[in-house]
Amino acid sequence: MLGSELVRRRDKKILNIKCILLGCIHFDDVIGFLSLSLAPRFFFLSFFFTTDHFAMEITKEPWGYSWRSSRILIVSSITVALFAETFLFGFLTPILSYMLEERLHIDPSQTQRYTTALLTGHGFVGLVSAPIIAYLAEKTASQKTPLLFSLAGCLVGTLMIAFSTSVWVLFTGRVLQGAAGAGTWVVGFALLANNVDKRNLGASMGMAMSFVTAGMVGGPTVSGALLQMFGYWTAWSLPLLVLALDIIARLVMIEPRPSSDKDLKTPDNSIGDENSPEESTALLSDAQPTKQSDYGVEGQGDQKRKYYKAMLSDARVLISLANVVVVASLMSGINNTLPVHLRDVFGWKSFLISMMFFCLQVPNIVLSGPAGWLRDRLGLRGPTTFGWVATVPLILLMGAPGDSHFPWAGGDAAGKSIFSCSLLALGSVLPLVRGVGAVQLACKFPDVNLSSTKLTMVSDVVKDMEAKDPRVFEANRSNLRVFSMTEVSFSLGMMLGPLLTGSLFETIGFFYMAVALGKLSSVSHQVFYPIYLRFIAFICFIQAILSWRWLDTKLPSLEAESPA
């Protein structure tokens, strides 16, 4: 009798120790994470608690659960993460030539080639890692985990780039940044889409893109200015500060607990909590449970293949993804060639080059929100088509300065004014075309045919396909797959932009240098840049026609709520 009592007490003590360990390493609670160092004294105290008492303690909600899992904080945290990712991406662009030539001692004639390789590699890493990250995130219980891993990768990659003294360290750091950025975009936008009001999806995405644009503006603007005025290491202190803010935001944020956790805590109140979507529904869970009895676990892989096959065989999906590719190609191509072009044509240094990036990106901060509001009211077709049509003459004007065919726009004050005004106007119309693919593919609206309380993350595209094969889309209503497709398209554009500009520069530059018997490569670049911009203008015009033909005239959220 005495022996069995001792065994029972020993089992209780062991269970208490295990529970404390689980509580201390629970990453959703920062306090629990920091208390790991205090674990030994907790072990001693645990012997005085019974199993039932401690089970009640560890099932309490984490500190600050109500505000740390609130919609506002989650959206704010994801917005900070997206800002940090884009800030770090653009930060390197104006100072890359300095790093290559001054720190890594690369021949200046090879600067454009290394710049192209670095930016192309960043896009390629995002292209490859985005679907992998989306797949792993679907298998993860907490979507905060991949966000923390991406933060760690971003931090390590940034430190490697800042301290790099060799080319391979620089490229390795950029690879880590590319993979971390893909994770932030895929999981972050999926969380964001789940926590915005369905009536204001376009406006919410627009506001998020405003902060994304702020990162794109802040990165290249401050890097060139700080480098020229204060030096290299002072310039790198700012991205480390941005990363510190990102770390705080991601650690403070927690996801609302699923219903199972609530049941474990208060079984008697489970019925009362069942209608609280913020606390009883996982953020990135599917809209409805998968019907395992219909096609089983093994059939889910086949359903996923059918999902992607159906999506990628629809012209509306392809045009939406093409929109993402063209926008990313345009922006990355400009990032790749703008510093060298401005240095060769106008003789500008890093500070003035940073100001041109500022002119390109700052209108997005002000106009992304109104552009999203306009899409909510008018649909995607009209604003997007107008945006693409307006980019054509602006891009052509950007290519005029430095082109011998336009003597009225040389390298003097007139050419500088034309280029600056064209770049500013281009930045003003880009909000009409940025983010269109994500809004087209991921619109929130009530599925009134099935249940008034069930939300689906599908657009008109998916709704039409669901009528043909409901099981495929009932089993695959995951934001991660939607934003995985958009991230792959974005990464493809980020890879094609530098690859296209760099390849054309090398080809055209070599030809003109051979004909001119050794003239400076800057002459070939002045010939190349207008040709590249004319090609991009043609692509934008084609995209305008396709957008008018295939994009939605109204967002599904509005159509679902319109009276019959």
Coordinates of C-alpha atoms in Angstrom, one line a residue, residues 133-559:
I133 CA 7.6 27.5 -47.3
A134 CA 3.9 27.5 -48.0
Y135 CA 3.9 23.6 -47.8
L136 CA 5.8 23.6 -44.5
A137 CA 3.6 26.4 -43.1
E138 CA 0.5 24.3 -43.8
K139 CA 2.0 21.5 -41.7
T140 CA 2.9 23.8 -38.8
A141 CA 0.4 24.1 -35.9
S142 CA 1.3 27.8 -35.3
Q143 CA 1.9 30.0 -38.3
K144 CA 4.0 32.2 -36.0
T145 CA 6.8 29.6 -36.1
P146 CA 7.7 30.1 -39.8
L147 CA 7.6 33.9 -39.2
L148 CA 10.2 33.5 -36.5
F149 CA 12.4 31.3 -38.6
S150 CA 12.2 33.8 -41.4
L151 CA 13.2 36.6 -39.0
A152 CA 16.2 34.6 -37.9
G153 CA 17.3 34.0 -41.5
C154 CA 16.8 37.7 -42.3
L155 CA 18.9 38.7 -39.3
V156 CA 21.8 36.3 -40.1
G157 CA 21.7 37.3 -43.8
T158 CA 21.8 41.0 -43.0
L159 CA 24.8 40.6 -40.7
M160 CA 26.6 38.6 -43.3
I161 CA 26.1 41.2 -45.9
A162 CA 27.1 44.1 -43.7
F163 CA 30.3 42.3 -42.5
S164 CA 31.1 40.7 -45.9
T165 CA 34.7 40.9 -47.1
S166 CA 34.3 38.4 -49.9
V167 CA 31.9 37.8 -52.7
W168 CA 30.7 34.4 -51.5
V169 CA 29.7 35.8 -48.1
L170 CA 27.8 38.6 -49.8
F171 CA 25.9 36.2 -52.0
T172 CA 25.2 33.8 -49.1
G173 CA 23.8 36.6 -47.0
R174 CA 21.6 37.6 -49.9
V175 CA 20.3 34.1 -50.4
L176 CA 19.3 34.0 -46.7
Q177 CA 17.5 37.3 -47.1
G178 CA 15.7 36.0 -50.2
A179 CA 14.4 32.9 -48.4
A180 CA 13.4 34.8 -45.3
G181 CA 11.7 37.4 -47.4
A182 CA 9.6 34.7 -49.2
G183 CA 8.5 33.3 -45.9
T184 CA 7.5 36.7 -44.6
W185 CA 5.5 37.5 -47.8
V186 CA 3.7 34.1 -48.0
V187 CA 2.8 33.6 -44.3
G188 CA 2.5 37.3 -43.5
F189 CA 0.0 38.1 -46.3
A190 CA -2.0 35.0 -45.5
L191 CA -2.3 36.1 -41.9
L192 CA -3.1 39.6 -43.1
A193 CA -5.9 38.4 -45.4
N194 CA -7.5 36.5 -42.6
N195 CA -7.6 39.5 -40.3
V196 CA -9.1 42.2 -42.5
D197 CA -12.7 43.0 -42.9
K198 CA -14.2 41.5 -46.0
R199 CA -15.8 44.8 -47.1
N200 CA -12.5 46.6 -47.1
L201 CA -10.1 44.0 -48.5
G202 CA -8.8 46.3 -51.2
A203 CA -8.3 49.2 -48.9
S204 CA -6.6 47.0 -46.3
M205 CA -4.3 45.5 -48.8
G206 CA -3.6 49.0 -50.1
M207 CA -2.7 50.3 -46.7
A208 CA -0.4 47.3 -46.2
M209 CA 1.2 48.1 -49.6
S210 CA 1.7 51.6 -48.3
F211 CA 4.0 50.3 -45.6
V212 CA 5.6 48.0 -48.0
T213 CA 6.2 50.9 -50.2
A214 CA 7.5 52.9 -47.3
G215 CA 10.1 50.2 -46.8
M216 CA 11.0 50.4 -50.5
V217 CA 11.3 54.2 -50.2
G218 CA 13.2 54.2 -46.9
G219 CA 15.7 51.6 -47.8
P220 CA 17.4 53.1 -50.9
T221 CA 16.7 56.7 -49.8
V222 CA 18.5 56.6 -46.4
S223 CA 21.2 54.1 -47.4
G224 CA 22.7 56.4 -50.1
A225 CA 22.3 59.5 -48.0
L226 CA 23.8 58.0 -44.8
L227 CA 26.7 56.4 -46.7
Q228 CA 27.7 59.7 -48.4
M229 CA 27.3 61.9 -45.2
F230 CA 28.2 59.6 -42.3
G231 CA 30.0 56.5 -43.6
Y232 CA 29.5 52.8 -44.1
W233 CA 28.8 51.5 -40.6
T234 CA 26.5 54.4 -39.6
A235 CA 24.4 53.5 -42.6
W236 CA 24.1 49.9 -41.5
S237 CA 23.0 50.8 -38.0
L238 CA 19.5 51.7 -39.3
P239 CA 18.6 48.3 -40.8
L240 CA 19.7 46.7 -37.5
L241 CA 17.3 49.1 -35.7
V242 CA 14.5 48.1 -38.1
L243 CA 15.2 44.4 -37.4
A244 CA 15.0 45.1 -33.6
L245 CA 11.5 46.5 -34.1
D246 CA 10.6 43.5 -36.2
I247 CA 11.8 41.2 -33.5
I248 CA 9.7 42.9 -30.8
A249 CA 6.6 42.9 -33.0
R250 CA 6.8 39.2 -34.0
L251 CA 7.5 38.0 -30.4
V252 CA 4.6 40.1 -28.9
M253 CA 2.1 38.8 -31.4
I254 CA 0.3 35.5 -30.7
E255 CA -2.3 33.7 -32.6
P256 CA -5.8 33.2 -31.2
R257 CA -6.2 29.7 -29.7
P258 CA -8.2 27.1 -31.5
S259 CA -11.4 25.8 -29.9
S260 CA -9.6 22.7 -28.5
D261 CA -7.6 24.9 -26.2
K262 CA -10.7 26.7 -25.0
D263 CA -12.3 23.4 -24.3
L264 CA -9.3 22.2 -22.2
K265 CA -9.5 25.4 -20.2
T266 CA -13.2 25.7 -19.5
P267 CA -15.3 22.8 -20.7
D268 CA -18.5 24.2 -19.2
N269 CA -18.2 27.4 -21.3
S270 CA -17.4 25.8 -24.6
I271 CA -20.9 26.4 -25.9
G272 CA -20.7 30.1 -25.0
D273 CA -17.4 30.6 -26.8
E274 CA -18.2 28.7 -29.9
N275 CA -19.5 31.7 -31.8
S276 CA -16.3 33.7 -31.2
P277 CA -14.3 33.5 -34.4
E278 CA -11.3 35.4 -33.1
E279 CA -10.7 33.1 -30.2
S280 CA -12.0 29.7 -31.4
T281 CA -10.8 29.6 -35.0
A282 CA -7.2 29.2 -36.1
L283 CA -6.0 32.1 -38.2
L284 CA -4.8 30.0 -41.2
S285 CA -7.1 27.0 -40.9
D286 CA -9.3 26.1 -43.8
A287 CA -12.7 27.6 -43.9
Q288 CA -14.3 24.3 -43.2
P289 CA -12.9 20.9 -42.1
T290 CA -11.7 18.6 -44.8
K291 CA -14.1 15.8 -45.5
Q292 CA -11.7 12.9 -44.9
S293 CA -14.5 10.3 -45.4
D294 CA -15.0 11.4 -49.0
Y295 CA -11.5 11.0 -50.4
G296 CA -9.2 10.2 -47.4
V297 CA -5.8 11.4 -46.5
E298 CA -4.1 9.9 -49.6
G299 CA -6.5 11.6 -51.9
Q300 CA -5.6 15.1 -50.5
G301 CA -2.4 15.1 -52.6
D302 CA -4.5 14.5 -55.7
Q303 CA -6.9 17.2 -54.7
K304 CA -4.1 19.7 -54.4
R305 CA -2.8 18.8 -57.8
K306 CA -6.3 19.3 -59.2
Y307 CA -6.5 22.6 -57.4
Y308 CA -3.4 24.0 -59.0
K309 CA -4.3 22.5 -62.4
A310 CA -7.7 24.2 -62.3
M311 CA -6.4 27.5 -61.1
L312 CA -3.5 27.7 -63.6
S313 CA -5.8 26.7 -66.5
D314 CA -8.0 29.7 -66.0
A315 CA -7.2 32.8 -68.0
R316 CA -8.2 35.2 -65.2
V317 CA -5.7 33.5 -62.8
L318 CA -2.9 33.7 -65.4
I319 CA -3.6 37.4 -66.1
S320 CA -3.6 38.1 -62.4
L321 CA -0.2 36.3 -61.9
A322 CA 1.1 38.0 -65.1
N323 CA 0.3 41.3 -63.5
V324 CA 2.4 40.4 -60.5
V325 CA 5.3 39.3 -62.8
V326 CA 5.2 42.5 -64.8
V327 CA 5.2 44.8 -61.8
A328 CA 8.0 43.0 -60.1
S329 CA 10.0 42.9 -63.4
L330 CA 9.5 46.6 -63.9
M331 CA 10.6 47.5 -60.4
S332 CA 13.6 45.1 -60.2
G333 CA 14.8 46.1 -63.6
I334 CA 14.8 49.8 -62.6
N335 CA 16.6 49.0 -59.4
N336 CA 19.2 47.1 -61.3
T337 CA 20.0 49.7 -63.9
L338 CA 19.0 53.1 -62.4
P339 CA 22.1 53.7 -60.3
V340 CA 24.5 53.0 -63.2
H341 CA 22.4 54.9 -65.7
L342 CA 22.1 58.0 -63.6
R343 CA 25.8 58.0 -62.8
D344 CA 26.7 57.7 -66.5
V345 CA 24.2 60.1 -68.0
F346 CA 24.0 62.8 -65.2
G347 CA 27.1 62.1 -63.2
W348 CA 25.1 61.7 -60.0
K349 CA 26.4 60.1 -56.8
S350 CA 24.7 58.0 -54.2
F351 CA 22.7 60.8 -52.5
L352 CA 21.0 62.0 -55.7
I353 CA 20.4 58.5 -56.8
S354 CA 18.7 57.8 -53.5
M355 CA 16.5 60.9 -54.1
M356 CA 15.4 59.4 -57.4
F357 CA 14.3 56.2 -55.6
F358 CA 12.4 58.4 -53.2
C359 CA 10.6 60.1 -56.1
L360 CA 9.7 56.7 -57.6
Q361 CA 8.3 55.2 -54.4
V362 CA 7.0 57.9 -52.1
P363 CA 3.7 58.5 -54.1
N364 CA 2.8 54.9 -53.2
I365 CA 2.7 55.8 -49.5
V366 CA 0.1 58.4 -50.1
L367 CA -1.9 56.8 -53.0
S368 CA -1.9 53.1 -52.2
G369 CA -4.8 53.5 -49.7
P370 CA -7.0 55.6 -52.1
A371 CA -6.1 53.2 -55.0
G372 CA -7.3 50.2 -52.9
W373 CA -10.5 52.1 -52.0
L374 CA -11.0 52.8 -55.7
R375 CA -10.7 49.1 -56.5
D376 CA -13.2 48.3 -53.8
R377 CA -15.8 50.6 -55.4
L378 CA -15.1 50.2 -59.1
G379 CA -13.5 46.8 -59.3
L380 CA -10.1 45.8 -60.7
R381 CA -10.6 46.2 -64.4
G382 CA -10.9 50.0 -64.9
P383 CA -8.3 51.3 -62.4
T384 CA -5.7 48.6 -63.4
T385 CA -6.2 49.2 -67.2
F386 CA -5.8 52.9 -66.7
G387 CA -2.7 52.4 -64.6
W388 CA -1.0 50.2 -67.2
V389 CA -1.9 52.6 -70.1
A390 CA -0.5 55.6 -68.1
T391 CA 2.8 53.8 -67.5
V392 CA 3.6 53.6 -71.2
P393 CA 4.3 57.3 -72.0
L394 CA 5.9 57.8 -68.7
I395 CA 8.4 55.0 -69.2
L396 CA 9.2 56.3 -72.7
L397 CA 9.9 59.7 -71.3
M398 CA 12.2 58.2 -68.7
G399 CA 14.3 56.8 -71.6
A400 CA 14.6 60.1 -73.5
P401 CA 17.4 61.7 -71.4
G402 CA 20.7 60.4 -72.7
D403 CA 19.3 59.1 -76.0
S404 CA 20.8 60.8 -79.1
H405 CA 17.4 60.6 -80.9
F406 CA 16.1 63.2 -78.4
P407 CA 18.6 66.1 -78.3
W408 CA 16.1 68.2 -76.4
A409 CA 16.5 65.8 -73.4
G410 CA 20.2 65.5 -72.9
G411 CA 22.2 65.4 -69.8
D412 CA 21.6 69.0 -68.9
A413 CA 18.9 70.6 -66.7
A414 CA 16.1 69.8 -69.1
G415 CA 17.0 66.1 -69.3
K416 CA 17.2 66.0 -65.5
S417 CA 13.8 67.6 -65.1
I418 CA 12.2 65.4 -67.6
F419 CA 13.6 62.3 -66.0
S420 CA 12.7 63.3 -62.4
C421 CA 9.1 64.3 -63.3
S422 CA 8.5 61.2 -65.3
L423 CA 9.8 59.0 -62.5
L424 CA 7.6 60.9 -60.0
A425 CA 4.5 60.5 -62.2
L426 CA 5.3 56.8 -62.7
G427 CA 5.4 56.3 -59.0
S428 CA 2.0 58.0 -58.8
V429 CA 0.2 55.5 -61.2
L430 CA 1.9 52.3 -59.9
P431 CA -0.5 52.0 -56.9
L432 CA -3.2 51.2 -59.5
V433 CA -1.5 48.1 -60.7
R434 CA 0.4 46.9 -57.6
G435 CA -1.3 44.3 -55.5
V436 CA -4.0 43.5 -58.1
G437 CA -3.0 39.9 -58.4
A438 CA -3.4 39.3 -54.7
V439 CA -6.8 41.0 -54.5
Q440 CA -8.1 39.1 -57.6
L441 CA -7.1 35.7 -56.2
A442 CA -7.9 36.2 -52.5
C443 CA -11.1 38.0 -51.8
K444 CA -13.1 37.4 -48.6
F445 CA -16.9 37.1 -48.8
P446 CA -19.7 35.1 -47.1
D447 CA -20.5 31.8 -48.9
V448 CA -24.3 32.2 -48.6
N449 CA -24.9 29.0 -50.5
L450 CA -23.4 26.9 -47.7
S451 CA -23.5 28.7 -44.4
S452 CA -24.0 32.4 -43.4
T453 CA -21.2 32.2 -40.9
K454 CA -18.6 30.4 -43.0
L455 CA -16.0 32.6 -44.7
T456 CA -14.1 31.4 -47.8
M457 CA -10.9 32.8 -49.2
V458 CA -11.8 32.7 -52.8
S459 CA -12.6 35.1 -55.6
D460 CA -15.0 34.9 -58.5
V461 CA -12.4 32.7 -60.2
V462 CA -12.5 30.1 -57.5
K463 CA -16.2 30.4 -57.1
D464 CA -16.8 29.5 -60.7
M465 CA -14.5 26.5 -60.5
E466 CA -16.0 25.4 -57.2
A467 CA -19.3 24.9 -59.0
K468 CA -17.7 22.4 -61.3
D469 CA -15.7 20.4 -58.7
P470 CA -16.7 21.5 -55.1
R471 CA -14.4 18.9 -53.3
V472 CA -11.2 20.3 -54.8
F473 CA -11.8 23.8 -53.4
E474 CA -13.5 22.8 -50.2
A475 CA -10.3 20.9 -49.3
N476 CA -7.9 23.6 -50.5
R477 CA -9.3 27.0 -49.3
S478 CA -6.0 28.0 -47.8
N479 CA -4.5 31.4 -48.1
L480 CA -1.1 29.9 -48.1
R481 CA -1.6 28.4 -51.5
V482 CA -3.0 31.6 -52.9
F483 CA -0.2 33.7 -51.7
S484 CA 2.3 31.1 -52.6
M485 CA 1.3 31.5 -56.2
T486 CA 1.5 35.3 -56.0
E487 CA 4.9 35.1 -54.2
V488 CA 6.2 32.7 -56.9
S489 CA 5.1 35.1 -59.6
F490 CA 6.6 38.0 -57.7
S491 CA 9.9 36.2 -57.3
L492 CA 9.8 35.3 -61.0
G493 CA 9.5 38.9 -61.8
M494 CA 12.3 39.9 -59.4
M495 CA 14.5 37.3 -61.2
L496 CA 13.5 38.2 -64.8
G497 CA 13.9 42.0 -64.3
P498 CA 17.6 42.0 -63.4
L499 CA 18.3 39.0 -65.7
L500 CA 16.8 40.7 -68.7
T501 CA 18.4 44.1 -68.0
G502 CA 21.8 42.6 -67.2
S503 CA 21.8 40.3 -70.2
L504 CA 20.7 43.0 -72.6
F505 CA 23.3 45.4 -71.2
E506 CA 26.1 42.9 -71.6
T507 CA 25.0 42.0 -75.2
I508 CA 24.4 45.5 -76.5
G509 CA 27.3 46.9 -74.6
F510 CA 29.8 44.5 -76.1
F511 CA 28.4 45.1 -79.6
Y512 CA 28.7 48.9 -79.4
M513 CA 32.1 48.7 -77.7
A514 CA 33.3 46.5 -80.5
V515 CA 32.0 48.9 -83.2
A516 CA 33.3 52.0 -81.5
L517 CA 36.7 50.4 -81.0
G518 CA 36.8 50.6 -77.3
K519 CA 34.6 53.5 -76.3
L520 CA 33.5 53.8 -72.7
S521 CA 30.8 51.3 -71.6
S522 CA 28.7 54.3 -70.4
V523 CA 28.0 55.1 -74.1
S524 CA 26.6 51.6 -74.6
H525 CA 24.5 51.9 -71.4
Q526 CA 23.0 55.2 -72.7
V527 CA 22.0 53.3 -75.9
F528 CA 20.7 50.3 -74.0
Y529 CA 18.6 52.0 -71.3
P530 CA 16.1 53.6 -73.7
I531 CA 15.7 50.3 -75.6
Y532 CA 15.0 48.5 -72.4
L533 CA 12.4 51.1 -71.4
R534 CA 10.7 50.9 -74.8
F535 CA 10.4 47.1 -74.4
I536 CA 9.0 47.5 -70.9
A537 CA 6.5 50.1 -72.2
F538 CA 5.3 47.6 -74.8
I539 CA 4.8 44.9 -72.2
C540 CA 2.8 47.3 -70.0
F541 CA 0.6 48.1 -73.0
I542 CA -0.1 44.4 -73.6
Q543 CA -0.8 44.0 -69.8
A544 CA -3.4 46.8 -70.0
I545 CA -5.2 45.0 -72.8
L546 CA -5.2 41.7 -70.9
S547 CA -6.4 43.4 -67.7
W548 CA -9.3 45.0 -69.4
R549 CA -10.3 41.7 -70.9
W550 CA -9.9 39.4 -67.9
L551 CA -9.9 41.2 -64.6
D552 CA -13.1 41.4 -62.5
T553 CA -15.3 44.4 -62.9
K554 CA -16.3 44.2 -59.2
L555 CA -14.8 42.5 -56.2
P556 CA -16.7 39.4 -55.0
S557 CA -17.2 41.0 -51.5
L558 CA -19.4 43.6 -53.0
E559 CA -21.3 41.3 -55.3

